[in-house]
mmCIF file of C-alpha atoms in Angstrom:
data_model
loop_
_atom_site.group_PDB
_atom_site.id
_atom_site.type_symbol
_atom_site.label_atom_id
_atom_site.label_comp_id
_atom_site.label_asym_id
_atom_site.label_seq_id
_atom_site.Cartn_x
_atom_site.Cartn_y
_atom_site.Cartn_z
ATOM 1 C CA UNK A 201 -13.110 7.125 -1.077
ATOM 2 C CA UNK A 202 -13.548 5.046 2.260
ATOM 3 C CA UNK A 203 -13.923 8.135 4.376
ATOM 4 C CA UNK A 204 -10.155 8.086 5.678
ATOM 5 C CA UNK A 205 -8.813 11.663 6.400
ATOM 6 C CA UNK A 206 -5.586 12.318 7.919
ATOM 7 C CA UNK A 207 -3.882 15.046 10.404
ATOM 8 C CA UNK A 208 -2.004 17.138 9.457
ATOM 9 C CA UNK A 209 -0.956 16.729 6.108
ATOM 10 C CA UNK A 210 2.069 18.471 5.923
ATOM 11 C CA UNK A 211 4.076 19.010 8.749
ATOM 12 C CA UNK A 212 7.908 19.982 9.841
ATOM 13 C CA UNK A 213 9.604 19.549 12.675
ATOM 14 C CA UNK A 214 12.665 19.566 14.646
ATOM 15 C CA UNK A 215 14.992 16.298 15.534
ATOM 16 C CA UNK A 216 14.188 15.640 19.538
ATOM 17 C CA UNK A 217 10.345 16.865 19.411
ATOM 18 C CA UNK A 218 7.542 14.252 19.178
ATOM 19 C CA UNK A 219 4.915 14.319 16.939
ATOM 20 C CA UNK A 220 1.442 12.629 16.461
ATOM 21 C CA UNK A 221 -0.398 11.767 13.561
ATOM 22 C CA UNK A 222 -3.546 11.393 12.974
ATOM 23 C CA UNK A 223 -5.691 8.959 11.055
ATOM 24 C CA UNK A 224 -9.476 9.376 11.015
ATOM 25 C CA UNK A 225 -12.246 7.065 9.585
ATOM 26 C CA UNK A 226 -16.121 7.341 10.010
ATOM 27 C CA UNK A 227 -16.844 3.745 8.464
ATOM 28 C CA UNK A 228 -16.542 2.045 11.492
ATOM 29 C CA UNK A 229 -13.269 -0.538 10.044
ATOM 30 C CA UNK A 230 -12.091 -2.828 12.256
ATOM 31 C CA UNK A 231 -8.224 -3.191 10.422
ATOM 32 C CA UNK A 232 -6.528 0.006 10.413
ATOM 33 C CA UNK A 233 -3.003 0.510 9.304
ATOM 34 C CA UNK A 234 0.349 2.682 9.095
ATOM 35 C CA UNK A 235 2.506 2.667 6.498
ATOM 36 C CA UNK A 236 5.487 5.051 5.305
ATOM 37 C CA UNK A 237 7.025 5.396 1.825
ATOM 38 C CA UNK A 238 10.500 6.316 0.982
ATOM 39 C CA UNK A 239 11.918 6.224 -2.407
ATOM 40 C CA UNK A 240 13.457 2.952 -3.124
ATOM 41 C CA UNK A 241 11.461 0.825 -0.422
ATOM 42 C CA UNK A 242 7.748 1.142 -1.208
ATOM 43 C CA UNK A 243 5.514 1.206 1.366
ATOM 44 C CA UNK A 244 6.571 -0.037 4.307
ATOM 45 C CA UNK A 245 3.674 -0.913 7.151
ATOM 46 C CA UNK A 246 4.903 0.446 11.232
ATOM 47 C CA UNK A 247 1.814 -0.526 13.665
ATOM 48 C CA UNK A 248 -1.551 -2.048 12.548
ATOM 49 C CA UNK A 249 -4.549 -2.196 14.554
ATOM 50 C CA UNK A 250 -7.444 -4.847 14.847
ATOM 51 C CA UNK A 251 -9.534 -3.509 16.885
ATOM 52 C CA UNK A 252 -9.936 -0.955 19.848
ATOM 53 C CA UNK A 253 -6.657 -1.294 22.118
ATOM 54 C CA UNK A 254 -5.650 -3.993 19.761
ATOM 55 C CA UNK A 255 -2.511 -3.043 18.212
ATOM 56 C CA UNK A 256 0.572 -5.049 16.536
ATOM 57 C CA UNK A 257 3.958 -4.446 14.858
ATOM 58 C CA UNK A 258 4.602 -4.298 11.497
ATOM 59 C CA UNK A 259 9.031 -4.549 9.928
ATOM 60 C CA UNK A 260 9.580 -0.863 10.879
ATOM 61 C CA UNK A 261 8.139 0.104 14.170
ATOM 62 C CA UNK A 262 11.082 1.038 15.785
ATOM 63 C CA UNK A 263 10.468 4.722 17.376
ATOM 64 C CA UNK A 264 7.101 4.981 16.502
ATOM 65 C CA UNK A 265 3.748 3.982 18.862
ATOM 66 C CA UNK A 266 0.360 3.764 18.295
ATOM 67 C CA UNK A 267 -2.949 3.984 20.056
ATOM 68 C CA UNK A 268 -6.766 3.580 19.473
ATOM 69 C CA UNK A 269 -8.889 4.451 22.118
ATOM 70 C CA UNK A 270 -11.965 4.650 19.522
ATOM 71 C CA UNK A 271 -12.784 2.551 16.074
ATOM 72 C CA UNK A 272 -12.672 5.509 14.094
ATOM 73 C CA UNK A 273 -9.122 7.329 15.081
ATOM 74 C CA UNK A 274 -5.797 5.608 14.876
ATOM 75 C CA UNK A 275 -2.492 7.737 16.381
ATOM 76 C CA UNK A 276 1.026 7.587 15.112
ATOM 77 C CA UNK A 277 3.338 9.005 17.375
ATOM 78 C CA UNK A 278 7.236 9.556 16.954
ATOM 79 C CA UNK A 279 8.536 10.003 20.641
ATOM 80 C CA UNK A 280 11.304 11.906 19.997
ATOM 81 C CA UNK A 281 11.309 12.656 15.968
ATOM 82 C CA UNK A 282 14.737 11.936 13.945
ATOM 83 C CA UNK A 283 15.591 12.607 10.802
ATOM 84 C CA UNK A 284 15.236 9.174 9.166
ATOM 85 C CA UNK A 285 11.866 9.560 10.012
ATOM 86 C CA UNK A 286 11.652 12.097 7.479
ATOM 87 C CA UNK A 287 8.666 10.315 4.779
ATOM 88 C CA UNK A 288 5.792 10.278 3.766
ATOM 89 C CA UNK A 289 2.885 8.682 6.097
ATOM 90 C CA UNK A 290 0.105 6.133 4.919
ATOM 91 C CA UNK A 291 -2.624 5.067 6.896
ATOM 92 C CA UNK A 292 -5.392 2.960 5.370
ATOM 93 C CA UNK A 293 -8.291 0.726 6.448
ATOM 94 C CA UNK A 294 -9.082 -2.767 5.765
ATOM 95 C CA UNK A 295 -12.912 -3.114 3.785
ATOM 96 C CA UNK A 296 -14.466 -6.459 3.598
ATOM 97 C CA UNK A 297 -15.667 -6.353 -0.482
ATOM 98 C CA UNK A 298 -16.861 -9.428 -2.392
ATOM 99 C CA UNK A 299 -15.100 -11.765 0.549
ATOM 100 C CA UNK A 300 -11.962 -9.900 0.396
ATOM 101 C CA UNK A 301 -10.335 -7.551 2.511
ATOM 102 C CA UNK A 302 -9.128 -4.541 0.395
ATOM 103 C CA UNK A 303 -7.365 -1.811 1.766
ATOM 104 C CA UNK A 304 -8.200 2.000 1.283
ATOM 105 C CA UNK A 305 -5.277 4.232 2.076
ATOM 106 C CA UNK A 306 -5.449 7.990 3.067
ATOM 107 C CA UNK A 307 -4.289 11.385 1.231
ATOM 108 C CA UNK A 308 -0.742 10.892 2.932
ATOM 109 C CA UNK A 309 1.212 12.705 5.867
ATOM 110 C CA UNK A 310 4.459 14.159 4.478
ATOM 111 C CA UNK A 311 6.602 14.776 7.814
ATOM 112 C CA UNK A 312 10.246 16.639 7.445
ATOM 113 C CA UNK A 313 12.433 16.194 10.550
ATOM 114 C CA UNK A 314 15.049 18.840 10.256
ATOM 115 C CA UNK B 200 8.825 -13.500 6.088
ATOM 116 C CA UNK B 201 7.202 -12.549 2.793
ATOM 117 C CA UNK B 202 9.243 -10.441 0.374
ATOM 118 C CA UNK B 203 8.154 -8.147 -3.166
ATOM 119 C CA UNK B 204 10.387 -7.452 -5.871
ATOM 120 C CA UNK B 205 10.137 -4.900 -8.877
ATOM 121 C CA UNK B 206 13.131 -4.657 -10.890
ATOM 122 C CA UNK B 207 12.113 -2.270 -13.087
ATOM 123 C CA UNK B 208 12.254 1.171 -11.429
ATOM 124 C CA UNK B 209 11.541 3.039 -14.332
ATOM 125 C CA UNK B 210 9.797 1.762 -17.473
ATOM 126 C CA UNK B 211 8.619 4.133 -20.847
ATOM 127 C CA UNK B 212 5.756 3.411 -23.233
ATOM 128 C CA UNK B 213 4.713 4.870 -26.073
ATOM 129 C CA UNK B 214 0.891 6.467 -25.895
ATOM 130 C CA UNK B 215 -1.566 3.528 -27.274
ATOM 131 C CA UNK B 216 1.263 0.821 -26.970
ATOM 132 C CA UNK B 217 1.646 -1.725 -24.788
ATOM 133 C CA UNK B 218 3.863 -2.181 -21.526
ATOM 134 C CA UNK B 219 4.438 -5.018 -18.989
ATOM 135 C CA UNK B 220 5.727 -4.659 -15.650
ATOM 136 C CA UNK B 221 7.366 -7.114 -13.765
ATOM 137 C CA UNK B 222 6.915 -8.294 -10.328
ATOM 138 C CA UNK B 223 8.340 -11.359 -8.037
ATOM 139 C CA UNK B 224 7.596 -12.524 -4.563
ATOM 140 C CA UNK B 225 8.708 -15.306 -2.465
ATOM 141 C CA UNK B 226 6.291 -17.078 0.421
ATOM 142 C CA UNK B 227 5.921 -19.939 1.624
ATOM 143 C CA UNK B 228 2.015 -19.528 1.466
ATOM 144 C CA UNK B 229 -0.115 -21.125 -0.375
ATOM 145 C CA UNK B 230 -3.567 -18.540 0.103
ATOM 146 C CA UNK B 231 -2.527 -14.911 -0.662
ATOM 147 C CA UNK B 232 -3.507 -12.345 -2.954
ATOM 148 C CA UNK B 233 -1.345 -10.280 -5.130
ATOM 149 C CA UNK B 234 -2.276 -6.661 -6.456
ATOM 150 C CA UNK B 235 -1.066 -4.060 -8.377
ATOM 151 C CA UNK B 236 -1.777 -0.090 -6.754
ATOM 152 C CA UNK B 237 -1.092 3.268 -9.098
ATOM 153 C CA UNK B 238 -0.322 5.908 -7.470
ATOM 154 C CA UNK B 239 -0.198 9.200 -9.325
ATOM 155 C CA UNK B 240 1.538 12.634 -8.623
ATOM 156 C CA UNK B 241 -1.684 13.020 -6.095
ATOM 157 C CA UNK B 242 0.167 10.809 -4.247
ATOM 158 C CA UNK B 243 -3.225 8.886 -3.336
ATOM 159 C CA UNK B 244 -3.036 4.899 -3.875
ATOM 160 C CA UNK B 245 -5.372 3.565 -6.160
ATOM 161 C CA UNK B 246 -5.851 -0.336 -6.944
ATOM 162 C CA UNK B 247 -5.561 -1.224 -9.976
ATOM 163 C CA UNK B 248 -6.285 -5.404 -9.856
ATOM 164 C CA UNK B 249 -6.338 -7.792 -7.534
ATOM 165 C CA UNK B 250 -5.740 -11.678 -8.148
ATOM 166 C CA UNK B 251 -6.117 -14.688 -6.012
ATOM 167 C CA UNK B 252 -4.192 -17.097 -5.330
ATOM 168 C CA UNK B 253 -6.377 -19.971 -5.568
ATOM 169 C CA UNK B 254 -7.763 -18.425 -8.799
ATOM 170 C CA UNK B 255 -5.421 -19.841 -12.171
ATOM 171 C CA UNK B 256 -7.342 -17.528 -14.209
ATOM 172 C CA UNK B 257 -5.916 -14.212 -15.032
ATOM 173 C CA UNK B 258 -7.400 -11.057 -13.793
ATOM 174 C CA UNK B 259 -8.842 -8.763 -16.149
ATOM 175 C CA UNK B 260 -9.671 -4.936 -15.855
ATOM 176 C CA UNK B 261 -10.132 -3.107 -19.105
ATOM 177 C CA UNK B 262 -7.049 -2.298 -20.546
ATOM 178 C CA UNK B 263 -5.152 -3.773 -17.417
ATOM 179 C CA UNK B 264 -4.249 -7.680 -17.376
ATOM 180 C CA UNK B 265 -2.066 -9.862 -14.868
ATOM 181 C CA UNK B 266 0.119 -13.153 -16.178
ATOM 182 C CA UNK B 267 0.261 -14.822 -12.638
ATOM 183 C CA UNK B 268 2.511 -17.396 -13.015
ATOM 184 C CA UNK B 269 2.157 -19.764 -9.105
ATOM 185 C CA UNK B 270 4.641 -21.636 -9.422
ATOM 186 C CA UNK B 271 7.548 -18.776 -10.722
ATOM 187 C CA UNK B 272 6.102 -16.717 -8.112
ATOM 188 C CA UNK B 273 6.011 -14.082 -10.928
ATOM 189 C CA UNK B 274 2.862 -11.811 -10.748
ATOM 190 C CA UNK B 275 3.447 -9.115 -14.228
ATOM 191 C CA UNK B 276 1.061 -6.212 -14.825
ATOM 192 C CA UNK B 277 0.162 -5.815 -18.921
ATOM 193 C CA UNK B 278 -0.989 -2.196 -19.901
ATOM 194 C CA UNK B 279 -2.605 -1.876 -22.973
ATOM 195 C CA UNK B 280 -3.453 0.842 -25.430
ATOM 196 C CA UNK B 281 -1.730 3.025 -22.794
ATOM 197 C CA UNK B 282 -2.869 6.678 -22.074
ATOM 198 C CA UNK B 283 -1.454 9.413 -20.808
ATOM 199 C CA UNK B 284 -2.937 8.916 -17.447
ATOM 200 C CA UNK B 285 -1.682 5.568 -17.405
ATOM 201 C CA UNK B 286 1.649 7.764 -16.075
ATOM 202 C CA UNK B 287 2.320 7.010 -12.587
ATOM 203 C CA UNK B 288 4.321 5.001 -10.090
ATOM 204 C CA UNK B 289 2.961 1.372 -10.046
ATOM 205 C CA UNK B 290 3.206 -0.898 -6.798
ATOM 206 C CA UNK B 291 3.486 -4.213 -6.351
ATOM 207 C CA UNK B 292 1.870 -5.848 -3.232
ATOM 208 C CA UNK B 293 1.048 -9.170 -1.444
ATOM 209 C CA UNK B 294 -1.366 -9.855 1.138
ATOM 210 C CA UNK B 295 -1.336 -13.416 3.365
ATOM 211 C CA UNK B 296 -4.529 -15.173 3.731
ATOM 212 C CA UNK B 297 -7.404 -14.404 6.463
ATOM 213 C CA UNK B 298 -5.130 -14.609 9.848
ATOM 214 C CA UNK B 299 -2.475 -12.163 8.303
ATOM 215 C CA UNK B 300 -4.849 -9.049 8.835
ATOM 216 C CA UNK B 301 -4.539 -8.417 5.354
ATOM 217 C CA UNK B 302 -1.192 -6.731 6.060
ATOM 218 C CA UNK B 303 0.391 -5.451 2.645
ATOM 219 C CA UNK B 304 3.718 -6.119 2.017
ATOM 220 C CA UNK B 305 4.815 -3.464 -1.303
ATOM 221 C CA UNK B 306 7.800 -3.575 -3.521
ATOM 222 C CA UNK B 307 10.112 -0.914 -4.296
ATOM 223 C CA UNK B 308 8.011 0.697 -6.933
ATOM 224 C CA UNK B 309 8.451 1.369 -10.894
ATOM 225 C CA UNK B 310 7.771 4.368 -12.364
ATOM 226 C CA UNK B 311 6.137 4.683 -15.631
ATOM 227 C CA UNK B 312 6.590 7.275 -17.783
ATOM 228 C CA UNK B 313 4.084 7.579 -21.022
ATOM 229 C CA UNK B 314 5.114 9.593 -24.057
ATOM 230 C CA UNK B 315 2.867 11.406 -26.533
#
């Protein structure tokens, strides 16, 4: 456990409304990531984040944003939610062990866009 | 770009035998770090072993074992004596050296189912 909670867990929405998630850590990581998992691909990392207001795209960012205004939150937001954004969300920090960084991930997000 | 590949999507073992899951990747490279996640009907990820590139020995943990083979770019997961919580979906992953951010690139998954 590397003190990563997320908000909401479950959630359902409507195509057309945004949505934000929320990833939370109290270890003060500098790396912090989103991912989503479908069946078939994996996990599949959107935005990453090195530091405060330091964020970067990962293969599947289209639609999706992210912010960090403070080290310990990271946002995911879906402007205007579809339904192939219907998955499961990751988000997981990066933990400097033994001279390796090793990620931690989060409980998960599952998001439904109906 | 770097790329993961399980072909396996679903594998069965018997409880107490042994199974071996495959895994391939392709980079151009040559400091990464491969590793094998679980991740159980909690849905929460769990590492199971890690292995370094620049390491030829084979990682060990327990009952879990890697054959990294560098130059195949073949990177197999050995379970032995498996138990019934040895039942999950099992994740190949690869991670670039210190300038990629430790980004984790994951491939599709096998599931493995473990029968009494």
């Amino acid at each position: 456990d590397a003190g990563i909670t997320q908000s909401p867990r479950h959630k359902v929405t409507e195509t057309g409304t945004p949505v934000t998630l929320r990833c939370h850590q109290t270890e003060n990581h500098r790396y912090m990531y989103w991912y989503r998992q479908d069946p078939g691909h994996g996990l599949r990392l959107i935005h990453y984040s090195y530091g405060v207001k330091d964020t970067d795209k990962g293969e599947v960012s289209d639609g999706y944003s992210v912010s960090r205004s403070k080290t310990e939150d990271f946002l995911l937001t879906l402007e205007s939610a579809t339904s192939s954004q219907t998955s499961v969300y990751f988000c997981a920090i990066s933990r400097a062990l033994a001279g390796y960084n090793e990620q931690f991930f989060g409980p998960g997000t599952r998001l439904t866009v109906l | 770009a770097q790329t993961v590949t399980q072909s396996q999507p679903e594998m069965s073992v018997q409880e107490a035998e042994t199974v071996t899951l495959s895994c391939t990747y392709d980079t151009s490279e040559s400091d990464y770090y491969l590793f094998w996640y679980k991740q159980p009907p909690s849905r929460q990820m769990i590492l199971v072993i890690r292995q370094e590139a620049y390491k030829q020995q084979n990682a060990t943990e327990n009952r879990f074992s890697v054959n990294f083979q560098k130059a195949a770019k073949s990177f197999s997961l050995k379970i032995s004596d498996s138990q019934l919580g040895d039942a999950a979906m099992y994740f190949c992953a690869y991670a670039g050296g210190e300038t990629s951010g430790s980004r984790l690139t994951f491939g599709e998954g096998t599931q493995l189912t473990v029968n009494p």
